[in-house]
PDB file of C-alpha atoms in Angstrom:
ATOM      1  CA  UNK Y 248      35.276  -9.583 -68.852  1.00 51.00           C
ATOM      2  CA  UNK Y 249      33.528 -10.117 -72.202  1.00 53.00           C
ATOM      3  CA  UNK Y 250      32.421  -6.490 -72.120  1.00 53.00           C
ATOM      4  CA  UNK Y 251      36.111  -5.450 -72.204  1.00 54.00           C
ATOM      5  CA  UNK Y 252      36.737  -7.428 -75.400  1.00 55.00           C
ATOM      6  CA  UNK Y 253      33.442  -6.532 -77.094  1.00 57.00           C
ATOM      7  CA  UNK Y 254      33.725  -2.757 -76.412  1.00 58.00           C
ATOM      8  CA  UNK Y 255      36.027  -1.987 -79.316  1.00 71.00           C
ATOM      9  CA  UNK Y 256      38.130   1.121 -80.002  1.00 80.00           C
ATOM     10  CA  UNK Y 257      35.641   3.610 -78.516  1.00 82.00           C
ATOM     11  CA  UNK Y 258      35.450   1.627 -75.262  1.00 85.00           C
ATOM     12  CA  UNK Y 259      39.227   1.592 -74.918  1.00 87.00           C
ATOM     13  CA  UNK Y 260      39.289   5.336 -75.641  1.00 89.00           C
ATOM     14  CA  UNK Y 261      36.877   5.939 -72.653  1.00 91.00           C
ATOM     15  CA  UNK Y 262      39.071   3.726 -70.504  1.00 91.00           C
ATOM     16  CA  UNK Y 263      42.223   5.623 -71.524  1.00 93.00           C
ATOM     17  CA  UNK Y 264      40.589   8.995 -70.758  1.00 94.00           C
ATOM     18  CA  UNK Y 265      39.402   7.782 -67.404  1.00 94.00           C
ATOM     19  CA  UNK Y 266      42.943   6.578 -66.498  1.00 95.00           C
ATOM     20  CA  UNK Y 267      44.283   9.987 -67.452  1.00 95.00           C
ATOM     21  CA  UNK Y 268      41.581  11.618 -65.356  1.00 95.00           C
ATOM     22  CA  UNK Y 269      42.569   9.471 -62.336  1.00 96.00           C
ATOM     23  CA  UNK Y 270      46.220  10.476 -62.821  1.00 95.00           C
ATOM     24  CA  UNK Y 271      45.329  14.139 -62.973  1.00 94.00           C
ATOM     25  CA  UNK Y 272      43.128  13.934 -59.896  1.00 95.00           C
ATOM     26  CA  UNK Y 273      45.820  12.155 -57.795  1.00 95.00           C
ATOM     27  CA  UNK Y 274      48.490  14.575 -58.913  1.00 93.00           C
ATOM     28  CA  UNK Y 275      46.406  17.716 -58.191  1.00 92.00           C
ATOM     29  CA  UNK Y 276      45.199  16.319 -54.871  1.00 92.00           C
ATOM     30  CA  UNK Y 277      48.698  15.563 -53.697  1.00 92.00           C
ATOM     31  CA  UNK Y 278      49.858  18.995 -54.847  1.00 89.00           C
ATOM     32  CA  UNK Y 279      46.989  20.765 -52.990  1.00 90.00           C
ATOM     33  CA  UNK Y 280      47.816  18.790 -49.813  1.00 90.00           C
ATOM     34  CA  UNK Y 281      51.511  19.621 -50.102  1.00 89.00           C
ATOM     35  CA  UNK Y 282      50.860  23.363 -50.300  1.00 88.00           C
ATOM     36  CA  UNK Y 283      48.138  23.367 -47.596  1.00 85.00           C
ATOM     37  CA  UNK Y 284      49.614  25.369 -44.701  1.00 88.00           C
ATOM     38  CA  UNK Y 285      48.085  27.294 -41.837  1.00 89.00           C
ATOM     39  CA  UNK Y 286      48.164  30.991 -42.859  1.00 89.00           C
ATOM     40  CA  UNK Y 287      48.224  32.208 -39.278  1.00 90.00           C
ATOM     41  CA  UNK Y 288      51.195  30.024 -38.218  1.00 91.00           C
ATOM     42  CA  UNK Y 289      53.108  30.785 -41.374  1.00 93.00           C
ATOM     43  CA  UNK Y 290      52.588  34.533 -41.132  1.00 93.00           C
ATOM     44  CA  UNK Y 291      53.393  34.550 -37.444  1.00 92.00           C
ATOM     45  CA  UNK Y 292      56.756  33.012 -38.130  1.00 92.00           C
ATOM     46  CA  UNK Y 293      57.539  35.436 -40.983  1.00 94.00           C
ATOM     47  CA  UNK Y 294      56.430  38.449 -38.984  1.00 93.00           C
ATOM     48  CA  UNK Y 295      58.550  37.433 -35.977  1.00 93.00           C
ATOM     49  CA  UNK Y 296      61.615  37.351 -38.278  1.00 93.00           C
ATOM     50  CA  UNK Y 297      60.689  40.654 -39.841  1.00 92.00           C
ATOM     51  CA  UNK Y 298      60.295  42.217 -36.406  1.00 91.00           C
ATOM     52  CA  UNK Y 299      63.987  41.454 -35.862  1.00 91.00           C
ATOM     53  CA  UNK Y 300      64.918  43.250 -39.083  1.00 88.00           C
ATOM     54  CA  UNK Y 301      65.954  40.010 -40.819  1.00 91.00           C
ATOM     55  CA  UNK Y 302      64.340  40.577 -44.190  1.00 91.00           C
ATOM     56  CA  UNK Y 303      66.531  38.139 -46.095  1.00 93.00           C
ATOM     57  CA  UNK Y 304      65.709  35.344 -43.602  1.00 94.00           C
ATOM     58  CA  UNK Y 305      61.997  36.077 -44.042  1.00 92.00           C
ATOM     59  CA  UNK Y 306      62.349  35.821 -47.772  1.00 93.00           C
ATOM     60  CA  UNK Y 307      64.299  32.583 -47.383  1.00 94.00           C
ATOM     61  CA  UNK Y 308      61.423  31.165 -45.317  1.00 93.00           C
ATOM     62  CA  UNK Y 309      59.049  32.037 -48.167  1.00 93.00           C
ATOM     63  CA  UNK Y 310      61.297  30.482 -50.736  1.00 92.00           C
ATOM     64  CA  UNK Y 311      61.446  27.263 -48.768  1.00 92.00           C
ATOM     65  CA  UNK Y 312      57.664  27.101 -48.271  1.00 91.00           C
ATOM     66  CA  UNK Y 313      55.760  25.680 -51.245  1.00 90.00           C
ATOM     67  CA  UNK Y 314      52.506  27.171 -52.533  1.00 90.00           C
ATOM     68  CA  UNK Y 315      50.865  30.490 -53.335  1.00 92.00           C
ATOM     69  CA  UNK Y 316      50.660  31.829 -49.806  1.00 93.00           C
ATOM     70  CA  UNK Y 317      54.470  31.948 -49.498  1.00 93.00           C
ATOM     71  CA  UNK Y 318      54.726  33.504 -52.993  1.00 93.00           C
ATOM     72  CA  UNK Y 319      52.330  36.265 -51.992  1.00 93.00           C
ATOM     73  CA  UNK Y 320      54.174  37.077 -48.795  1.00 94.00           C
ATOM     74  CA  UNK Y 321      57.511  37.073 -50.608  1.00 93.00           C
ATOM     75  CA  UNK Y 322      56.167  39.570 -53.191  1.00 93.00           C
ATOM     76  CA  UNK Y 323      54.706  41.743 -50.414  1.00 92.00           C
ATOM     77  CA  UNK Y 324      58.020  41.877 -48.596  1.00 92.00           C
ATOM     78  CA  UNK Y 325      59.988  42.493 -51.802  1.00 90.00           C
ATOM     79  CA  UNK Y 326      57.772  45.438 -52.721  1.00 89.00           C
ATOM     80  CA  UNK Y 327      57.002  46.742 -49.209  1.00 87.00           C
ATOM     81  CA  UNK Y 328      58.225  50.177 -50.183  1.00 83.00           C
ATOM     82  CA  UNK Y 329      55.443  50.590 -52.764  1.00 82.00           C
ATOM     83  CA  UNK Y 330      52.193  52.425 -51.997  1.00 83.00           C
ATOM     84  CA  UNK Y 331      49.239  50.177 -51.029  1.00 83.00           C
ATOM     85  CA  UNK Y 332      47.363  50.404 -54.295  1.00 87.00           C
ATOM     86  CA  UNK Y 333      50.407  49.410 -56.347  1.00 89.00           C
ATOM     87  CA  UNK Y 334      51.204  46.631 -53.837  1.00 89.00           C
ATOM     88  CA  UNK Y 335      47.627  45.310 -54.121  1.00 89.00           C
ATOM     89  CA  UNK Y 336      48.013  45.192 -57.893  1.00 91.00           C
ATOM     90  CA  UNK Y 337      51.236  43.212 -57.611  1.00 90.00           C
ATOM     91  CA  UNK Y 338      49.698  40.723 -55.178  1.00 91.00           C
ATOM     92  CA  UNK Y 339      46.601  40.426 -57.354  1.00 91.00           C
ATOM     93  CA  UNK Y 340      48.762  39.514 -60.328  1.00 92.00           C
ATOM     94  CA  UNK Y 341      50.711  37.027 -58.291  1.00 90.00           C
ATOM     95  CA  UNK Y 342      47.533  35.358 -56.973  1.00 90.00           C
ATOM     96  CA  UNK Y 343      46.073  35.148 -60.485  1.00 90.00           C
ATOM     97  CA  UNK Y 344      49.257  33.471 -61.788  1.00 89.00           C
ATOM     98  CA  UNK Y 345      49.346  31.000 -58.883  1.00 86.00           C
ATOM     99  CA  UNK Y 346      45.703  30.037 -59.348  1.00 86.00           C
ATOM    100  CA  UNK Y 347      46.162  29.544 -63.028  1.00 85.00           C
ATOM    101  CA  UNK Y 348      48.920  27.044 -62.393  1.00 83.00           C
ATOM    102  CA  UNK Y 349      46.716  25.205 -59.885  1.00 81.00           C
ATOM    103  CA  UNK Y 350      43.648  25.072 -62.144  1.00 81.00           C
ATOM    104  CA  UNK Y 351      45.442  24.237 -65.392  1.00 78.00           C
ATOM    105  CA  UNK Y 352      44.975  20.473 -65.193  1.00 80.00           C
ATOM    106  CA  UNK Y 353      41.867  20.634 -63.100  1.00 86.00           C
ATOM    107  CA  UNK Y 354      39.925  22.041 -66.062  1.00 86.00           C
ATOM    108  CA  UNK Y 355      40.771  18.897 -68.017  1.00 89.00           C
ATOM    109  CA  UNK Y 356      38.584  16.916 -65.614  1.00 92.00           C
ATOM    110  CA  UNK Y 357      35.612  19.181 -66.509  1.00 91.00           C
ATOM    111  CA  UNK Y 358      36.336  18.566 -70.262  1.00 92.00           C
ATOM    112  CA  UNK Y 359      36.556  14.791 -69.754  1.00 94.00           C
ATOM    113  CA  UNK Y 360      33.307  14.784 -67.821  1.00 93.00           C
ATOM    114  CA  UNK Y 361      31.613  16.262 -70.886  1.00 93.00           C
ATOM    115  CA  UNK Y 362      33.385  14.174 -73.483  1.00 93.00           C
ATOM    116  CA  UNK Y 363      33.009  10.713 -71.921  1.00 93.00           C
ATOM    117  CA  UNK Y 364      29.225  10.472 -72.114  1.00 92.00           C
ATOM    118  CA  UNK Y 365      29.334  11.677 -75.685  1.00 91.00           C
ATOM    119  CA  UNK Y 366      31.844   9.015 -76.574  1.00 89.00           C
ATOM    120  CA  UNK Y 367      29.678   6.456 -74.840  1.00 85.00           C
ATOM    121  CA  UNK Y 368      26.645   7.642 -76.880  1.00 85.00           C
ATOM    122  CA  UNK Y 369      28.627   7.426 -80.096  1.00 85.00           C
ATOM    123  CA  UNK Y 370      29.648   3.871 -79.119  1.00 80.00           C
ATOM    124  CA  UNK Y 371      25.946   3.061 -78.588  1.00 79.00           C
ATOM    125  CA  UNK Y 372      25.057   4.156 -82.065  1.00 78.00           C
ATOM    126  CA  UNK Y 373      28.029   2.456 -83.610  1.00 76.00           C
ATOM    127  CA  UNK Y 374      27.195  -0.806 -81.861  1.00 72.00           C
ATOM    128  CA  UNK Y 375      23.570  -0.524 -82.751  1.00 71.00           C
ATOM    129  CA  UNK Y 376      24.421   0.035 -86.431  1.00 67.00           C
ATOM    130  CA  UNK Y 377      26.800  -2.942 -86.348  1.00 67.00           C
ATOM    131  CA  UNK Y 378      24.073  -5.113 -84.823  1.00 65.00           C
ATOM    132  CA  UNK Y 379      21.535  -4.126 -87.489  1.00 65.00           C
ATOM    133  CA  UNK Y 380      24.124  -4.693 -90.184  1.00 68.00           C
ATOM    134  CA  UNK Y 381      24.827  -8.153 -88.898  1.00 62.00           C
ATOM    135  CA  UNK Y 382      21.109  -8.967 -88.806  1.00 62.00           C
ATOM    136  CA  UNK Y 383      20.585  -7.643 -92.337  1.00 60.00           C
ATOM    137  CA  UNK Y 384      23.562  -9.560 -93.710  1.00 62.00           C
ATOM    138  CA  UNK Y 385      22.302 -12.898 -92.319  1.00 60.00           C
ATOM    139  CA  UNK Y 386      18.532 -12.387 -92.983  1.00 58.00           C
ATOM    140  CA  UNK Y 387      16.266 -14.252 -93.102  1.00 63.00           C
ATOM    141  CA  UNK Y 388      18.169 -16.878 -90.988  1.00 56.00           C
ATOM    142  CA  UNK Y 389      19.844 -14.676 -88.452  1.00 54.00           C
ATOM    143  CA  UNK Y 390      22.549 -15.995 -86.125  1.00 58.00           C
ATOM    144  CA  UNK Y 391      22.395 -14.026 -82.931  1.00 59.00           C
ATOM    145  CA  UNK Y 392      26.101 -14.178 -82.135  1.00 57.00           C
ATOM    146  CA  UNK Y 393      27.301 -11.232 -84.258  1.00 55.00           C
ATOM    147  CA  UNK Y 394      24.317  -9.038 -83.333  1.00 58.00           C
ATOM    148  CA  UNK Y 395      24.649  -9.753 -79.623  1.00 63.00           C
ATOM    149  CA  UNK Y 396      28.365  -9.128 -79.739  1.00 63.00           C
ATOM    150  CA  UNK Y 397      27.844  -5.682 -81.369  1.00 61.00           C
ATOM    151  CA  UNK Y 398      25.118  -4.809 -78.832  1.00 68.00           C
ATOM    152  CA  UNK Y 399      27.340  -5.915 -75.999  1.00 71.00           C
ATOM    153  CA  UNK Y 400      30.130  -3.611 -77.325  1.00 71.00           C
ATOM    154  CA  UNK Y 401      27.672  -0.713 -77.435  1.00 75.00           C
ATOM    155  CA  UNK Y 402      26.635  -1.405 -73.854  1.00 79.00           C
ATOM    156  CA  UNK Y 403      30.218  -1.639 -72.670  1.00 80.00           C
ATOM    157  CA  UNK Y 404      31.117   1.697 -74.217  1.00 83.00           C
ATOM    158  CA  UNK Y 405      28.081   3.406 -72.712  1.00 86.00           C
ATOM    159  CA  UNK Y 406      28.849   2.001 -69.228  1.00 86.00           C
ATOM    160  CA  UNK Y 407      32.530   3.015 -69.431  1.00 87.00           C
ATOM    161  CA  UNK Y 408      31.592   6.511 -70.622  1.00 89.00           C
ATOM    162  CA  UNK Y 409      29.102   7.045 -67.805  1.00 92.00           C
ATOM    163  CA  UNK Y 410      31.331   5.659 -65.091  1.00 93.00           C
ATOM    164  CA  UNK Y 411      34.294   7.736 -66.306  1.00 94.00           C
ATOM    165  CA  UNK Y 412      32.145  10.915 -66.486  1.00 94.00           C
ATOM    166  CA  UNK Y 413      30.819  10.336 -62.975  1.00 95.00           C
ATOM    167  CA  UNK Y 414      34.356  10.030 -61.628  1.00 96.00           C
ATOM    168  CA  UNK Y 415      35.460  13.157 -63.425  1.00 95.00           C
ATOM    169  CA  UNK Y 416      32.495  15.177 -62.106  1.00 95.00           C
ATOM    170  CA  UNK Y 417      33.219  14.018 -58.551  1.00 96.00           C
ATOM    171  CA  UNK Y 418      36.981  14.608 -58.874  1.00 95.00           C
ATOM    172  CA  UNK Y 419      36.532  18.064 -60.321  1.00 94.00           C
ATOM    173  CA  UNK Y 420      34.103  18.964 -57.530  1.00 94.00           C
ATOM    174  CA  UNK Y 421      36.635  17.855 -54.828  1.00 95.00           C
ATOM    175  CA  UNK Y 422      39.493  19.812 -56.459  1.00 93.00           C
ATOM    176  CA  UNK Y 423      37.334  22.962 -56.872  1.00 92.00           C
ATOM    177  CA  UNK Y 424      36.356  22.841 -53.243  1.00 92.00           C
ATOM    178  CA  UNK Y 425      39.987  22.520 -52.100  1.00 92.00           C
ATOM    179  CA  UNK Y 426      41.045  25.336 -54.488  1.00 91.00           C
ATOM    180  CA  UNK Y 427      38.236  27.600 -53.142  1.00 91.00           C
ATOM    181  CA  UNK Y 428      39.486  27.003 -49.650  1.00 91.00           C
ATOM    182  CA  UNK Y 429      42.964  27.911 -50.709  1.00 91.00           C
ATOM    183  CA  UNK Y 430      41.644  31.098 -52.275  1.00 91.00           C
ATOM    184  CA  UNK Y 431      40.160  32.100 -48.948  1.00 91.00           C
ATOM    185  CA  UNK Y 432      43.573  31.465 -47.314  1.00 92.00           C
ATOM    186  CA  UNK Y 433      45.169  33.659 -50.017  1.00 92.00           C
ATOM    187  CA  UNK Y 434      42.725  36.450 -49.314  1.00 92.00           C
ATOM    188  CA  UNK Y 435      43.392  36.212 -45.598  1.00 91.00           C
ATOM    189  CA  UNK Y 436      47.155  36.159 -46.198  1.00 92.00           C
ATOM    190  CA  UNK Y 437      47.075  39.293 -48.305  1.00 91.00           C
ATOM    191  CA  UNK Y 438      44.887  41.107 -45.797  1.00 91.00           C
ATOM    192  CA  UNK Y 439      47.081  40.250 -42.832  1.00 92.00           C
ATOM    193  CA  UNK Y 440      50.314  40.969 -44.683  1.00 91.00           C
ATOM    194  CA  UNK Y 441      49.146  44.374 -45.854  1.00 91.00           C
ATOM    195  CA  UNK Y 442      47.961  45.199 -42.397  1.00 90.00           C
ATOM    196  CA  UNK Y 443      51.282  44.204 -40.922  1.00 91.00           C
ATOM    197  CA  UNK Y 444      53.253  46.229 -43.407  1.00 88.00           C
ATOM    198  CA  UNK Y 445      51.003  49.315 -42.920  1.00 86.00           C
ATOM    199  CA  UNK Y 446      51.306  49.162 -39.125  1.00 85.00           C
ATOM    200  CA  UNK Y 447      54.959  48.449 -39.323  1.00 78.00           C
ATOM    201  CA  UNK Y 448      55.532  51.532 -41.487  1.00 72.00           C
ATOM    202  CA  UNK Y 449      53.388  53.702 -39.265  1.00 63.00           C
ATOM    203  CA  UNK Y 450      55.096  52.436 -36.175  1.00 59.00           C
ATOM    204  CA  UNK Y 451      58.517  53.276 -37.434  1.00 55.00           C
ATOM    205  CA  UNK Y 452      59.715  49.690 -37.880  1.00 52.00           C
ATOM    206  CA  UNK Y 453      57.834  47.969 -35.071  1.00 40.00           C
ATOM    207  CA  UNK Y 454      54.519  46.093 -35.089  1.00 42.00           C
ATOM    208  CA  UNK Y 455      51.807  46.521 -32.488  1.00 39.00           C
ATOM    209  CA  UNK Y 456      50.234  43.339 -31.246  1.00 38.00           C
ATOM    210  CA  UNK Y 457      52.733  40.848 -32.651  1.00 37.00           C
ATOM    211  CA  UNK Y 458      50.485  37.924 -31.799  1.00 39.00           C
ATOM    212  CA  UNK Y 459      47.468  39.287 -33.751  1.00 33.00           C
TER     213      UNK Y 459
END
């Protein structure tokens, strides 16, 4: 516990940044879990409703479903009369906007992972300088208390910075992996939706192979 009291302002700054990083990680992880849906099951339900000609109900399903997959399908249904190239541009813009919202806070973890070791290093130099100053002030009869306290503060800040940075690196990696998996689901959703709309238009309002 003495490390907590000897660390000083820079130590508490690293602790504060680490707490913020933990809050960001938990918030983003819960958000990603909330919007994680099975693309196949979701699309099957929407396509079944569209096969009955109930476009408004299909859009309502999308509105009630959180996440980028539902937003992509809703845009595709709303602009189903557009040509394929234009529709792809619309869906690409929607996907980019949705990913930007998901990654906005995640990038802060990458920033903290770089800042925390630097703050710890600064704390090391500050503590080392304070220890040398204490030794110089009391020379030639040096009491070790002040010097040891300053060195302990430097060590505490270094430890806190490295621990915080390690957590931020790991948390960022986990969120990036989950976001990449979501990107694959988005690509699959776009492909299946465009295929459905194309076949539905070619078939005069019906879809071949509804279970595909």
